[in-house]
Amino acid sequence: MKAFHEVRNYSSDLMVWYSSYENISFVAHWQKEIELVYICSGEASFHVADHSFTAHAGDLVICESGHIHYSDSYNTKNILDFLIFDTNLISSRFHNPHFKHALVTAEELKEYNLIDALQRVFTLIPKELDQKQPYYKDIVSSAIRELWFLLK
């Protein structure tokens, strides 16, 4: 499969990017950063590495560093929150953890008591990136690290 290498521009030296989109599909790409996609409402069809699946409201999709991923959800309605961050926020010696599957269902998030942590990150980070108050970089970095290690 042909895919392009996405190179993102960041608004500061903190390599974290957040955005929310409605009814979006996107072409095959990969990046060295990690991409988390939270399905706020509706559903979306994803292809991550060699896996194809449909994610539903409350699910989380994890696109690890270097994994080709895309969504062909042209006929579905959804709201998706995207969080992309540099692997160095996790560790300067980061290695892909190779999650068993790119999809973490809402049921799994509930089973492992991760819903509050996930919703906190997807609420806190956009606000911190927008306001850029003192220590926002530390707050964003620590929130991402906490969620990442809880997911592992």
PDB file of C-alpha atoms in Angstrom:
ATOM      1  CA  MET A   1       0.000   0.000   0.000  1.00  0.00           C
ATOM      2  CA  LYS A   2       1.219   3.462  -0.842  1.00  0.00           C
ATOM      3  CA  ALA A   3       1.316   5.817   2.086  1.00  0.00           C
ATOM      4  CA  PHE A   4       2.944   9.156   2.662  1.00  0.00           C
ATOM      5  CA  HIS A   5       5.157  10.160   5.551  1.00  0.00           C
ATOM      6  CA  GLU A   6       3.292  12.863   7.432  1.00  0.00           C
ATOM      7  CA  VAL A   7       5.581  15.503   8.886  1.00  0.00           C
ATOM      8  CA  ARG A   8       3.640  17.700  11.274  1.00  0.00           C
ATOM      9  CA  ASN A   9       4.387  21.301  12.179  1.00  0.00           C
ATOM     10  CA  TYR A  10       3.894  22.223  15.817  1.00  0.00           C
ATOM     11  CA  SER A  11       3.109  25.610  17.317  1.00  0.00           C
ATOM     12  CA  SER A  12       5.931  25.306  19.866  1.00  0.00           C
ATOM     13  CA  ASP A  13       8.838  23.048  20.772  1.00  0.00           C
ATOM     14  CA  LEU A  14       6.327  20.822  22.579  1.00  0.00           C
ATOM     15  CA  MET A  15       5.593  18.286  19.880  1.00  0.00           C
ATOM     16  CA  VAL A  16       1.923  17.721  20.704  1.00  0.00           C
ATOM     17  CA  TRP A  17      -0.968  18.373  18.359  1.00  0.00           C
ATOM     18  CA  TYR A  18      -4.710  18.109  19.019  1.00  0.00           C
ATOM     19  CA  SER A  19      -7.740  18.580  16.793  1.00  0.00           C
ATOM     20  CA  SER A  20     -11.336  17.448  16.570  1.00  0.00           C
ATOM     21  CA  TYR A  21     -13.075  16.666  13.285  1.00  0.00           C
ATOM     22  CA  GLU A  22     -16.593  15.827  12.210  1.00  0.00           C
ATOM     23  CA  ASN A  23     -17.318  13.203   9.530  1.00  0.00           C
ATOM     24  CA  ILE A  24     -13.699  12.792   8.504  1.00  0.00           C
ATOM     25  CA  SER A  25     -11.839  10.246   6.428  1.00  0.00           C
ATOM     26  CA  PHE A  26      -8.114  10.384   5.757  1.00  0.00           C
ATOM     27  CA  VAL A  27      -5.633   8.821   3.372  1.00  0.00           C
ATOM     28  CA  ALA A  28      -2.940   6.272   4.202  1.00  0.00           C
ATOM     29  CA  HIS A  29      -0.033   7.843   6.027  1.00  0.00           C
ATOM     30  CA  TRP A  30       2.451   7.237   8.795  1.00  0.00           C
ATOM     31  CA  GLN A  31       4.484   9.396  11.131  1.00  0.00           C
ATOM     32  CA  LYS A  32       7.187   8.871  13.697  1.00  0.00           C
ATOM     33  CA  GLU A  33       4.851  10.268  16.359  1.00  0.00           C
ATOM     34  CA  ILE A  34       2.084   8.334  18.103  1.00  0.00           C
ATOM     35  CA  GLU A  35      -1.481   9.124  17.060  1.00  0.00           C
ATOM     36  CA  LEU A  36      -4.449   8.503  19.340  1.00  0.00           C
ATOM     37  CA  VAL A  37      -7.961   8.806  17.922  1.00  0.00           C
ATOM     38  CA  TYR A  38     -10.872   8.964  20.347  1.00  0.00           C
ATOM     39  CA  ILE A  39     -14.282   8.302  18.816  1.00  0.00           C
ATOM     40  CA  CYS A  40     -16.541  10.863  20.517  1.00  0.00           C
ATOM     41  CA  SER A  41     -19.663   9.899  18.590  1.00  0.00           C
ATOM     42  CA  GLY A  42     -20.726   7.716  15.715  1.00  0.00           C
ATOM     43  CA  GLU A  43     -18.350   5.234  14.151  1.00  0.00           C
ATOM     44  CA  ALA A  44     -15.405   5.123  11.754  1.00  0.00           C
ATOM     45  CA  SER A  45     -13.692   2.437   9.696  1.00  0.00           C
ATOM     46  CA  PHE A  46      -9.948   2.219  10.288  1.00  0.00           C
ATOM     47  CA  HIS A  47      -7.017   0.370   8.837  1.00  0.00           C
ATOM     48  CA  VAL A  48      -3.958   0.334  11.111  1.00  0.00           C
ATOM     49  CA  ALA A  49      -0.919  -1.720  10.157  1.00  0.00           C
ATOM     50  CA  ASP A  50      -2.475  -4.987   8.952  1.00  0.00           C
ATOM     51  CA  HIS A  51      -5.773  -4.663  10.836  1.00  0.00           C
ATOM     52  CA  SER A  52      -9.125  -3.370   9.569  1.00  0.00           C
ATOM     53  CA  PHE A  53     -11.928  -2.615  12.010  1.00  0.00           C
ATOM     54  CA  THR A  54     -14.807  -0.305  12.843  1.00  0.00           C
ATOM     55  CA  ALA A  55     -14.454   1.856  15.935  1.00  0.00           C
ATOM     56  CA  HIS A  56     -17.550   3.092  17.758  1.00  0.00           C
ATOM     57  CA  ALA A  57     -18.321   5.925  20.167  1.00  0.00           C
ATOM     58  CA  GLY A  58     -16.164   5.639  23.278  1.00  0.00           C
ATOM     59  CA  ASP A  59     -13.431   3.575  21.576  1.00  0.00           C
ATOM     60  CA  LEU A  60      -9.785   4.573  21.275  1.00  0.00           C
ATOM     61  CA  VAL A  61      -7.577   3.862  18.269  1.00  0.00           C
ATOM     62  CA  ILE A  62      -3.801   3.701  18.818  1.00  0.00           C
ATOM     63  CA  CYS A  63      -1.578   4.292  15.798  1.00  0.00           C
ATOM     64  CA  GLU A  64       1.931   3.451  16.891  1.00  0.00           C
ATOM     65  CA  SER A  65       5.015   5.154  15.527  1.00  0.00           C
ATOM     66  CA  GLY A  66       5.677   4.085  11.946  1.00  0.00           C
ATOM     67  CA  HIS A  67       2.387   2.228  11.464  1.00  0.00           C
ATOM     68  CA  ILE A  68       0.515   3.002   8.255  1.00  0.00           C
ATOM     69  CA  HIS A  69      -3.065   3.987   9.015  1.00  0.00           C
ATOM     70  CA  TYR A  70      -6.101   5.478   7.291  1.00  0.00           C
ATOM     71  CA  SER A  71      -9.857   5.823   7.631  1.00  0.00           C
ATOM     72  CA  ASP A  72     -12.368   5.356   4.853  1.00  0.00           C
ATOM     73  CA  SER A  73     -15.506   6.483   6.639  1.00  0.00           C
ATOM     74  CA  TYR A  74     -17.089   8.528   3.863  1.00  0.00           C
ATOM     75  CA  ASN A  75     -20.656   7.408   4.515  1.00  0.00           C
ATOM     76  CA  THR A  76     -20.638   7.525   8.304  1.00  0.00           C
ATOM     77  CA  LYS A  77     -21.246  10.290  10.783  1.00  0.00           C
ATOM     78  CA  ASN A  78     -18.727  10.771  13.540  1.00  0.00           C
ATOM     79  CA  ILE A  79     -16.802  13.149  15.714  1.00  0.00           C
ATOM     80  CA  LEU A  80     -13.170  12.140  16.184  1.00  0.00           C
ATOM     81  CA  ASP A  81     -10.603  13.710  18.510  1.00  0.00           C
ATOM     82  CA  PHE A  82      -6.981  13.364  17.401  1.00  0.00           C
ATOM     83  CA  LEU A  83      -3.960  13.597  19.667  1.00  0.00           C
ATOM     84  CA  ILE A  84      -0.515  13.282  18.078  1.00  0.00           C
ATOM     85  CA  PHE A  85       2.646  13.418  20.164  1.00  0.00           C
ATOM     86  CA  ASP A  86       6.345  12.804  19.860  1.00  0.00           C
ATOM     87  CA  THR A  87       7.593   9.509  21.284  1.00  0.00           C
ATOM     88  CA  ASN A  88      10.229  11.401  23.297  1.00  0.00           C
ATOM     89  CA  LEU A  89       7.417  12.543  25.611  1.00  0.00           C
ATOM     90  CA  ILE A  90       7.179   8.910  26.713  1.00  0.00           C
ATOM     91  CA  SER A  91      10.907   8.189  26.841  1.00  0.00           C
ATOM     92  CA  SER A  92      14.084   9.279  25.078  1.00  0.00           C
ATOM     93  CA  ARG A  93      14.678   5.556  24.435  1.00  0.00           C
ATOM     94  CA  PHE A  94      11.149   4.813  23.276  1.00  0.00           C
ATOM     95  CA  HIS A  95      10.417   1.516  21.552  1.00  0.00           C
ATOM     96  CA  ASN A  96       7.000   0.678  20.145  1.00  0.00           C
ATOM     97  CA  PRO A  97       5.187  -1.422  22.729  1.00  0.00           C
ATOM     98  CA  HIS A  98       3.397  -3.324  19.955  1.00  0.00           C
ATOM     99  CA  PHE A  99      -0.083  -3.312  21.366  1.00  0.00           C
ATOM    100  CA  LYS A 100      -1.927  -6.518  20.572  1.00  0.00           C
ATOM    101  CA  HIS A 101      -4.540  -4.531  18.645  1.00  0.00           C
ATOM    102  CA  ALA A 102      -4.860  -0.894  17.616  1.00  0.00           C
ATOM    103  CA  LEU A 103      -8.446  -0.738  18.916  1.00  0.00           C
ATOM    104  CA  VAL A 104      -9.211  -0.329  22.606  1.00  0.00           C
ATOM    105  CA  THR A 105     -12.974  -0.648  22.925  1.00  0.00           C
ATOM    106  CA  ALA A 106     -15.134   1.401  25.266  1.00  0.00           C
ATOM    107  CA  GLU A 107     -15.834  -1.836  27.153  1.00  0.00           C
ATOM    108  CA  GLU A 108     -12.113  -2.483  27.637  1.00  0.00           C
ATOM    109  CA  LEU A 109     -11.544   1.104  28.729  1.00  0.00           C
ATOM    110  CA  LYS A 110     -14.317   0.670  31.295  1.00  0.00           C
ATOM    111  CA  GLU A 111     -13.031  -2.735  32.433  1.00  0.00           C
ATOM    112  CA  TYR A 112      -9.564  -1.292  33.115  1.00  0.00           C
ATOM    113  CA  ASN A 113     -10.890   1.946  34.672  1.00  0.00           C
ATOM    114  CA  LEU A 114      -9.370   4.106  31.932  1.00  0.00           C
ATOM    115  CA  ILE A 115     -12.369   6.173  30.843  1.00  0.00           C
ATOM    116  CA  ASP A 116     -11.751   9.016  33.299  1.00  0.00           C
ATOM    117  CA  ALA A 117      -8.038   9.209  32.458  1.00  0.00           C
ATOM    118  CA  LEU A 118      -8.759   9.195  28.730  1.00  0.00           C
ATOM    119  CA  GLN A 119     -11.464  11.852  28.927  1.00  0.00           C
ATOM    120  CA  ARG A 120      -9.234  13.962  31.190  1.00  0.00           C
ATOM    121  CA  VAL A 121      -6.435  13.936  28.595  1.00  0.00           C
ATOM    122  CA  PHE A 122      -8.743  14.783  25.701  1.00  0.00           C
ATOM    123  CA  THR A 123     -10.241  17.650  27.730  1.00  0.00           C
ATOM    124  CA  LEU A 124      -7.099  18.974  29.407  1.00  0.00           C
ATOM    125  CA  ILE A 125      -4.672  18.983  26.477  1.00  0.00           C
ATOM    126  CA  PRO A 126      -6.648  21.169  24.034  1.00  0.00           C
ATOM    127  CA  LYS A 127      -7.190  23.725  26.795  1.00  0.00           C
ATOM    128  CA  GLU A 128      -3.521  23.730  27.838  1.00  0.00           C
ATOM    129  CA  LEU A 129      -2.271  23.959  24.236  1.00  0.00           C
ATOM    130  CA  ASP A 130      -4.636  26.853  23.579  1.00  0.00           C
ATOM    131  CA  GLN A 131      -3.969  28.889  26.729  1.00  0.00           C
ATOM    132  CA  LYS A 132      -0.223  28.170  27.104  1.00  0.00           C
ATOM    133  CA  GLN A 133      -0.152  29.148  30.778  1.00  0.00           C
ATOM    134  CA  PRO A 134       3.053  28.680  32.798  1.00  0.00           C
ATOM    135  CA  TYR A 135       4.011  25.000  33.056  1.00  0.00           C
ATOM    136  CA  TYR A 136       1.561  23.941  30.333  1.00  0.00           C
ATOM    137  CA  LYS A 137       4.301  21.854  28.693  1.00  0.00           C
ATOM    138  CA  ASP A 138       4.842  19.926  31.918  1.00  0.00           C
ATOM    139  CA  ILE A 139       1.107  19.466  32.446  1.00  0.00           C
ATOM    140  CA  VAL A 140       0.572  18.186  28.882  1.00  0.00           C
ATOM    141  CA  SER A 141       3.621  15.913  28.973  1.00  0.00           C
ATOM    142  CA  SER A 142       2.706  14.357  32.296  1.00  0.00           C
ATOM    143  CA  ALA A 143      -0.921  13.794  31.239  1.00  0.00           C
ATOM    144  CA  ILE A 144       0.215  12.010  28.064  1.00  0.00           C
ATOM    145  CA  ARG A 145       2.755   9.881  29.959  1.00  0.00           C
ATOM    146  CA  GLU A 146       0.199   8.889  32.583  1.00  0.00           C
ATOM    147  CA  LEU A 147      -2.370   7.828  29.985  1.00  0.00           C
ATOM    148  CA  TRP A 148       0.236   5.972  27.910  1.00  0.00           C
ATOM    149  CA  PHE A 149       1.472   3.880  30.823  1.00  0.00           C
ATOM    150  CA  LEU A 150      -2.079   3.168  31.980  1.00  0.00           C
ATOM    151  CA  LEU A 151      -2.873   1.915  28.476  1.00  0.00           C
ATOM    152  CA  LYS A 152       0.183  -0.355  28.536  1.00  0.00           C
TER     153      LYS A 152
END
